[in-house]
């Protein structure tokens, strides 16, 4: 194991590449609507229910998220790598490229066929370096009926699939 006392940007990226995370697409209403792929989504609290995600101030979706009251978090299935790639691509109309979505509460875009979807009310935005941590409370949710459906995971710079234990 290599031990380094100074964590610079390159080492920080290398360290975080070792962390596996579920892949989500977060959408926000607007004209046009915004959506982006993230691995920073996590639960924060059960009482009250709170979740969080982070977004760079330089992200194209930031203006929509900065002014939104509601967002939708879509946990992707392992078969939805193409969705993750679409919402991670810069300079395209991500919703036109994806196609399988509809407007939900407050105009927030809802993607079809996901493992789970949580519509959340933004409670607080916390500045953190070049990102903002968004804290949100779930207001409604649905999940995939197939209990064997597995999430898409991101690890070491690649999309990965989980294998279930026998």
mmCIF file of C-alpha atoms in Angstrom:
data_model
loop_
_atom_site.group_PDB
_atom_site.id
_atom_site.type_symbol
_atom_site.label_atom_id
_atom_site.label_comp_id
_atom_site.label_asym_id
_atom_site.label_seq_id
_atom_site.Cartn_x
_atom_site.Cartn_y
_atom_site.Cartn_z
ATOM 1 C CA UNK A 1 0.000 0.000 0.000
ATOM 2 C CA UNK A 2 1.304 3.431 -0.956
ATOM 3 C CA UNK A 3 1.026 6.097 1.762
ATOM 4 C CA UNK A 4 1.227 9.759 0.768
ATOM 5 C CA UNK A 5 1.037 12.678 3.179
ATOM 6 C CA UNK A 6 -0.157 15.292 0.657
ATOM 7 C CA UNK A 7 -3.430 14.655 -1.131
ATOM 8 C CA UNK A 8 -3.255 16.637 -4.373
ATOM 9 C CA UNK A 9 -5.930 16.580 -7.102
ATOM 10 C CA UNK A 10 -4.415 13.557 -8.912
ATOM 11 C CA UNK A 11 -4.117 11.494 -5.736
ATOM 12 C CA UNK A 12 -7.608 12.555 -4.646
ATOM 13 C CA UNK A 13 -9.063 11.294 -7.966
ATOM 14 C CA UNK A 14 -7.092 8.036 -7.654
ATOM 15 C CA UNK A 15 -8.372 7.491 -4.121
ATOM 16 C CA UNK A 16 -11.987 8.123 -5.053
ATOM 17 C CA UNK A 17 -11.754 5.817 -8.096
ATOM 18 C CA UNK A 18 -11.469 2.975 -5.577
ATOM 19 C CA UNK A 19 -14.960 3.777 -4.261
ATOM 20 C CA UNK A 20 -17.840 2.029 -6.027
ATOM 21 C CA UNK A 21 -21.100 3.977 -6.267
ATOM 22 C CA UNK A 22 -24.567 3.526 -7.679
ATOM 23 C CA UNK A 23 -25.270 5.564 -10.798
ATOM 24 C CA UNK A 24 -28.212 7.951 -10.805
ATOM 25 C CA UNK A 25 -29.617 10.555 -13.153
ATOM 26 C CA UNK A 26 -30.937 13.649 -11.426
ATOM 27 C CA UNK A 27 -33.441 15.827 -13.292
ATOM 28 C CA UNK A 28 -34.767 19.310 -12.628
ATOM 29 C CA UNK A 29 -37.578 21.283 -14.277
ATOM 30 C CA UNK A 30 -36.878 24.264 -16.478
ATOM 31 C CA UNK A 31 -36.918 25.587 -20.014
ATOM 32 C CA UNK A 32 -35.219 23.464 -21.112
ATOM 33 C CA UNK A 33 -35.264 20.853 -18.335
ATOM 34 C CA UNK A 34 -31.918 19.751 -16.918
ATOM 35 C CA UNK A 35 -30.532 16.329 -16.145
ATOM 36 C CA UNK A 36 -27.148 14.896 -15.260
ATOM 37 C CA UNK A 37 -25.482 11.630 -14.310
ATOM 38 C CA UNK A 38 -24.142 11.437 -10.753
ATOM 39 C CA UNK A 39 -22.521 9.026 -8.340
ATOM 40 C CA UNK A 40 -22.666 11.409 -5.374
ATOM 41 C CA UNK A 41 -26.237 10.506 -4.344
ATOM 42 C CA UNK A 42 -26.624 9.180 -0.799
ATOM 43 C CA UNK A 43 -29.069 8.888 2.061
ATOM 44 C CA UNK A 44 -28.456 11.346 4.886
ATOM 45 C CA UNK A 45 -31.176 10.835 7.493
ATOM 46 C CA UNK A 46 -34.150 8.589 8.215
ATOM 47 C CA UNK A 47 -35.843 11.002 10.632
ATOM 48 C CA UNK A 48 -36.586 13.229 8.873
ATOM 49 C CA UNK A 49 -35.951 11.495 5.537
ATOM 50 C CA UNK A 50 -33.157 13.355 3.723
ATOM 51 C CA UNK A 51 -30.932 12.573 0.748
ATOM 52 C CA UNK A 52 -28.068 14.488 -0.815
ATOM 53 C CA UNK A 53 -26.128 14.873 -4.026
ATOM 54 C CA UNK A 54 -23.368 17.161 -5.211
ATOM 55 C CA UNK A 55 -23.107 19.209 -8.387
ATOM 56 C CA UNK A 56 -20.274 21.335 -9.766
ATOM 57 C CA UNK A 57 -20.980 25.017 -10.235
ATOM 58 C CA UNK A 58 -19.563 24.646 -13.754
ATOM 59 C CA UNK A 59 -22.089 21.925 -14.718
ATOM 60 C CA UNK A 60 -24.619 22.798 -17.410
ATOM 61 C CA UNK A 61 -27.401 21.573 -15.076
ATOM 62 C CA UNK A 62 -26.320 23.821 -12.209
ATOM 63 C CA UNK A 63 -28.515 26.854 -13.078
ATOM 64 C CA UNK A 64 -31.655 24.679 -13.148
ATOM 65 C CA UNK A 65 -30.763 22.873 -9.911
ATOM 66 C CA UNK A 66 -29.802 26.179 -8.249
ATOM 67 C CA UNK A 67 -33.311 27.538 -8.827
ATOM 68 C CA UNK A 68 -35.387 24.332 -8.569
ATOM 69 C CA UNK A 69 -37.762 23.484 -5.744
ATOM 70 C CA UNK A 70 -38.104 19.852 -6.874
ATOM 71 C CA UNK A 71 -35.729 17.318 -8.427
ATOM 72 C CA UNK A 72 -36.106 13.659 -9.325
ATOM 73 C CA UNK A 73 -33.427 11.079 -8.574
ATOM 74 C CA UNK A 74 -33.432 8.041 -10.885
ATOM 75 C CA UNK A 75 -31.439 4.978 -9.778
ATOM 76 C CA UNK A 76 -30.394 3.232 -12.991
ATOM 77 C CA UNK A 77 -30.508 -0.500 -13.685
ATOM 78 C CA UNK A 78 -27.426 -2.249 -14.992
ATOM 79 C CA UNK A 79 -29.119 -2.321 -18.409
ATOM 80 C CA UNK A 80 -29.241 1.495 -18.487
ATOM 81 C CA UNK A 81 -25.598 2.336 -19.075
ATOM 82 C CA UNK A 82 -26.716 4.108 -22.269
ATOM 83 C CA UNK A 83 -28.921 6.394 -20.135
ATOM 84 C CA UNK A 84 -25.987 7.218 -17.854
ATOM 85 C CA UNK A 85 -23.813 7.991 -20.878
ATOM 86 C CA UNK A 86 -26.518 10.171 -22.480
ATOM 87 C CA UNK A 87 -26.966 12.297 -19.358
ATOM 88 C CA UNK A 88 -23.180 12.570 -18.931
ATOM 89 C CA UNK A 89 -22.652 13.860 -22.488
ATOM 90 C CA UNK A 90 -21.999 17.585 -22.862
ATOM 91 C CA UNK A 91 -23.428 19.769 -25.590
ATOM 92 C CA UNK A 92 -26.505 17.698 -26.506
ATOM 93 C CA UNK A 93 -30.215 17.858 -25.748
ATOM 94 C CA UNK A 94 -30.128 14.982 -23.273
ATOM 95 C CA UNK A 95 -33.909 14.633 -23.055
ATOM 96 C CA UNK A 96 -34.340 14.498 -26.845
ATOM 97 C CA UNK A 97 -31.521 11.948 -27.073
ATOM 98 C CA UNK A 98 -33.047 9.822 -24.301
ATOM 99 C CA UNK A 99 -36.694 10.168 -25.297
ATOM 100 C CA UNK A 100 -38.284 7.930 -22.607
ATOM 101 C CA UNK A 101 -39.481 10.534 -20.095
ATOM 102 C CA UNK A 102 -42.517 12.543 -19.089
ATOM 103 C CA UNK A 103 -43.163 15.640 -16.993
ATOM 104 C CA UNK A 104 -43.960 14.957 -13.331
ATOM 105 C CA UNK A 105 -44.898 17.081 -10.329
ATOM 106 C CA UNK A 106 -43.845 20.706 -10.769
ATOM 107 C CA UNK A 107 -42.620 19.878 -14.280
ATOM 108 C CA UNK A 108 -39.711 17.751 -13.042
ATOM 109 C CA UNK A 109 -38.753 15.226 -15.779
ATOM 110 C CA UNK A 110 -39.400 11.576 -14.862
ATOM 111 C CA UNK A 111 -37.385 8.894 -16.673
ATOM 112 C CA UNK A 112 -39.005 5.558 -17.512
ATOM 113 C CA UNK A 113 -37.803 2.056 -16.652
ATOM 114 C CA UNK A 114 -35.471 2.922 -13.761
ATOM 115 C CA UNK A 115 -34.676 0.797 -10.715
ATOM 116 C CA UNK A 116 -36.074 3.467 -8.380
ATOM 117 C CA UNK A 117 -37.251 7.050 -8.687
ATOM 118 C CA UNK A 118 -37.535 9.559 -5.849
ATOM 119 C CA UNK A 119 -39.091 12.989 -6.316
ATOM 120 C CA UNK A 120 -37.516 15.294 -3.752
ATOM 121 C CA UNK A 121 -38.082 18.810 -2.437
ATOM 122 C CA UNK A 122 -34.843 20.740 -2.084
ATOM 123 C CA UNK A 123 -34.377 21.766 1.532
ATOM 124 C CA UNK A 124 -30.925 23.319 1.509
ATOM 125 C CA UNK A 125 -27.908 24.018 -0.662
ATOM 126 C CA UNK A 126 -24.480 24.010 0.986
ATOM 127 C CA UNK A 127 -21.488 25.524 -0.818
ATOM 128 C CA UNK A 128 -18.532 23.121 -0.759
ATOM 129 C CA UNK A 129 -15.501 24.155 -2.797
ATOM 130 C CA UNK A 130 -16.347 24.170 -6.502
ATOM 131 C CA UNK A 131 -19.529 22.144 -5.838
ATOM 132 C CA UNK A 132 -22.784 22.551 -3.959
ATOM 133 C CA UNK A 133 -24.181 19.821 -1.728
ATOM 134 C CA UNK A 134 -27.938 19.651 -2.211
ATOM 135 C CA UNK A 135 -30.028 18.318 0.681
ATOM 136 C CA UNK A 136 -33.513 17.185 -0.278
ATOM 137 C CA UNK A 137 -36.521 15.493 1.307
ATOM 138 C CA UNK A 138 -38.241 12.664 -0.573
ATOM 139 C CA UNK A 139 -41.879 13.425 -1.373
ATOM 140 C CA UNK A 140 -42.801 10.432 -3.494
ATOM 141 C CA UNK A 141 -41.117 7.378 -4.891
ATOM 142 C CA UNK A 142 -41.532 4.234 -6.930
ATOM 143 C CA UNK A 143 -39.300 1.240 -7.484
ATOM 144 C CA UNK A 144 -38.878 -1.505 -10.059
ATOM 145 C CA UNK A 145 -41.218 -4.454 -9.470
ATOM 146 C CA UNK A 146 -38.537 -7.003 -10.433
ATOM 147 C CA UNK A 147 -36.652 -7.577 -7.185
ATOM 148 C CA UNK A 148 -33.822 -9.252 -9.106
ATOM 149 C CA UNK A 149 -33.082 -6.094 -11.114
ATOM 150 C CA UNK A 150 -29.599 -4.826 -10.241
ATOM 151 C CA UNK A 151 -28.225 -1.273 -10.123
ATOM 152 C CA UNK A 152 -25.653 0.199 -12.463
ATOM 153 C CA UNK A 153 -22.421 0.848 -10.558
ATOM 154 C CA UNK A 154 -19.442 3.088 -11.320
ATOM 155 C CA UNK A 155 -15.992 1.962 -10.171
ATOM 156 C CA UNK A 156 -12.446 2.835 -11.185
ATOM 157 C CA UNK A 157 -13.620 5.016 -14.072
ATOM 158 C CA UNK A 158 -15.914 2.360 -15.587
ATOM 159 C CA UNK A 159 -19.525 1.270 -15.414
ATOM 160 C CA UNK A 160 -19.818 -2.093 -13.688
ATOM 161 C CA UNK A 161 -22.496 -4.680 -12.959
ATOM 162 C CA UNK A 162 -23.071 -6.440 -9.680
ATOM 163 C CA UNK A 163 -23.206 -10.203 -9.407
ATOM 164 C CA UNK A 164 -25.663 -11.538 -6.874
ATOM 165 C CA UNK A 165 -24.420 -14.068 -4.347
ATOM 166 C CA UNK A 166 -25.985 -17.511 -4.649
#
